[in-house]
Tab-separated table of C-alpha atoms in Angstrom:
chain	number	residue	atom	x	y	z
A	19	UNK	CA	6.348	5.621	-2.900
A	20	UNK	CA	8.985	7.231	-5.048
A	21	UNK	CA	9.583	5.602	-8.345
A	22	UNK	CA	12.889	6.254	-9.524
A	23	UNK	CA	14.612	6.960	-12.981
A	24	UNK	CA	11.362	7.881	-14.576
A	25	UNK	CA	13.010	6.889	-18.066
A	26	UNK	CA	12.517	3.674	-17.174
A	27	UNK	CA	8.869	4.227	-17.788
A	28	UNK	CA	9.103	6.565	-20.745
A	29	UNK	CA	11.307	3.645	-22.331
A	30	UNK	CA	8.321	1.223	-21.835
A	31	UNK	CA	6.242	2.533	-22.888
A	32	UNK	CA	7.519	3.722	-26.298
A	33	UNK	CA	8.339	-0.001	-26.696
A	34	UNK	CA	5.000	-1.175	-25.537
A	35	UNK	CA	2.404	1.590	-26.768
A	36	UNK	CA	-0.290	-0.503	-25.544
A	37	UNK	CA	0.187	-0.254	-22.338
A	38	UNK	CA	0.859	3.609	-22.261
A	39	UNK	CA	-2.793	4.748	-20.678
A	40	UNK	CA	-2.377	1.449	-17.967
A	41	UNK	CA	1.345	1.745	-17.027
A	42	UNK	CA	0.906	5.996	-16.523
A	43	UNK	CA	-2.364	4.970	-14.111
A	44	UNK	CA	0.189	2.308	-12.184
A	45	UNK	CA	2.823	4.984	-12.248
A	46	UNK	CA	0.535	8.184	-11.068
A	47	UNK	CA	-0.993	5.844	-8.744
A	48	UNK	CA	1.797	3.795	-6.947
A	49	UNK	CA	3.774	7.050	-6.585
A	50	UNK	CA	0.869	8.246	-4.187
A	51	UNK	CA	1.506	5.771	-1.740
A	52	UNK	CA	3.378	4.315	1.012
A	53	UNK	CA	3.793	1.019	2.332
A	54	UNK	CA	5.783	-0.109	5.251
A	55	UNK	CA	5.309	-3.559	4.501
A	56	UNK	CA	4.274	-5.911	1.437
A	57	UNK	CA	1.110	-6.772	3.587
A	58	UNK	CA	0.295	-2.700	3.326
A	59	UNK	CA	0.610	-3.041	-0.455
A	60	UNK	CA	-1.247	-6.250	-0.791
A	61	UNK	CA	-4.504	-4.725	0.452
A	62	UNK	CA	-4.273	-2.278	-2.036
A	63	UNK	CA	-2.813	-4.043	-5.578
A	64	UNK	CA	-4.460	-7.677	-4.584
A	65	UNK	CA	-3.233	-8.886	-7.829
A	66	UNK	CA	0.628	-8.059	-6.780
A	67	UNK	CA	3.014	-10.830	-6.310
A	68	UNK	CA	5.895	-10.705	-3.842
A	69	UNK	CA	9.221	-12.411	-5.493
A	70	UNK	CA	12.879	-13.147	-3.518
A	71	UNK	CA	14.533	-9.641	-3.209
A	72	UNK	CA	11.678	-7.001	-2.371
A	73	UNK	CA	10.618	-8.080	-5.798
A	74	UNK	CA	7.084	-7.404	-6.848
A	75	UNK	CA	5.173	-8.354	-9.702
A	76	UNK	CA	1.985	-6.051	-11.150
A	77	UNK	CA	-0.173	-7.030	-13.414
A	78	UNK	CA	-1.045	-4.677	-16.195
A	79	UNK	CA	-3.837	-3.625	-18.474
A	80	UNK	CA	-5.674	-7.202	-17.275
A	81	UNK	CA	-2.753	-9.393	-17.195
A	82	UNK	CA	-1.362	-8.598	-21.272
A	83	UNK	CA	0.979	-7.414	-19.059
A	84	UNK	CA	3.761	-7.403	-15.978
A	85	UNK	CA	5.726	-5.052	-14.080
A	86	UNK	CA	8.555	-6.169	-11.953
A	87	UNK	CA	9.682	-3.548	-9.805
A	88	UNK	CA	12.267	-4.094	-6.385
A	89	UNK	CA	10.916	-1.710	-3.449
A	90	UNK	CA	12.746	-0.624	-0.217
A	91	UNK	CA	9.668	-0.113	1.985
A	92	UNK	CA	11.930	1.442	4.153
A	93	UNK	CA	13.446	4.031	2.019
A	94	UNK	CA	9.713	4.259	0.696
A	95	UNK	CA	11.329	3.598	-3.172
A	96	UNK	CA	10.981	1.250	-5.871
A	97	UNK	CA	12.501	1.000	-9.557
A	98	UNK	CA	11.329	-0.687	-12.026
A	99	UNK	CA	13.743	-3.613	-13.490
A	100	UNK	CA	11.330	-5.105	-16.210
A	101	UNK	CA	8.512	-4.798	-18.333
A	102	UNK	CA	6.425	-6.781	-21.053
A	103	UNK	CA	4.084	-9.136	-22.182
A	104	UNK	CA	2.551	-12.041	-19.954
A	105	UNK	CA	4.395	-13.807	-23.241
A	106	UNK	CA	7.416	-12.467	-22.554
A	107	UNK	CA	7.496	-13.087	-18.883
A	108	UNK	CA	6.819	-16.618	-18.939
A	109	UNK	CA	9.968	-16.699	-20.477
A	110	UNK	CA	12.153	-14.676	-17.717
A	111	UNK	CA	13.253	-15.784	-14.377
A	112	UNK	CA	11.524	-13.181	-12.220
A	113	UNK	CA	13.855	-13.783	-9.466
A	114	UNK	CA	17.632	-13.104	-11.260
A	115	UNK	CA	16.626	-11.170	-14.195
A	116	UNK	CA	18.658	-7.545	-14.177
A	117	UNK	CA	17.704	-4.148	-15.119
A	118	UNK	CA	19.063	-3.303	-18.557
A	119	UNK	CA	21.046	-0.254	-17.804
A	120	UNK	CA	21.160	0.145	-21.709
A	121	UNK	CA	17.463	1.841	-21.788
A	122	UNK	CA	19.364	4.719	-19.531
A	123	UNK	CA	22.301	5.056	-21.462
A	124	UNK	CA	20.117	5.454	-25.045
A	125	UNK	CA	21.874	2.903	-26.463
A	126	UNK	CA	20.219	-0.137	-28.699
A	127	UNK	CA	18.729	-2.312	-26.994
C-alpha cells in the first residue's frame, strides 16, 4: 500500500513523540501490503475500523492513540488525514474531519 506525502508522518510524530517507535512500525508495516478490499485488511489490523469514505481508523501504541487514514484499494494508496490522542479523537467527527494542508505548507498550525 503506498502511503503518500510522507510529511504527514514526520509532522506527527514531532507533535506526538510518543508515538514515534508505534506510528514508524504502522508506517513500515502498512506500506508492505496490499489490500483489494477492507475485508483483506481486516484480517490483518483486526483492531481497524472502516468509517464513510474509504475511511479507516488504527489504533496506536494500545489505543493512546488513532490514525485516520482514507485508502483507494484500487489505486493500492492511502494518506493519512489525522492523528492524536484517543482524547483528542473523541472529540472529532471521524467522518467530515479534513486534512490540515497547513502541516505541508510549514506553516503554524
Amino acid at each position: 500500500m503506498k502511503i503518500l506525502v510522507k510529511k504527514t508522518i514526520l509532522y506527527y510524530i514531532k507533535k506526538y513523540p510518543l508515538a514515534e517507535t508505534q506510528i514508524m512500525i504502522w508506517y513500515n508495516e502498512f506500506s508492505k501490503q496490499t489490500f483489494n478490499n477492507f475485508n483483506e485488511l481486516k484480517k490483518v489490523y483486526g483492531n481497524a475500523s472502516i468509517v464513510n469514505n474509504n475511511r479507516v481508523v488504527f489504533n496506536i501504541k494500545g489505543n493512546e492513540f488513532r490514525l485516520i487514514v482514507s485508502i483507494n484499494f484500487l489505486q493500492n494508496a492511502c494518506y493519512v488525514i489525522w492523528f492524536g490522542t484517543h482524547k483528542e479523537y473523541d472529540k472529532i467527527n471521524v467522518e467530515t474531519i479534513s486534512f490540515d494542508t497547513k502541516i505541508l505548507t510549514n506553516k503554524k498550525l
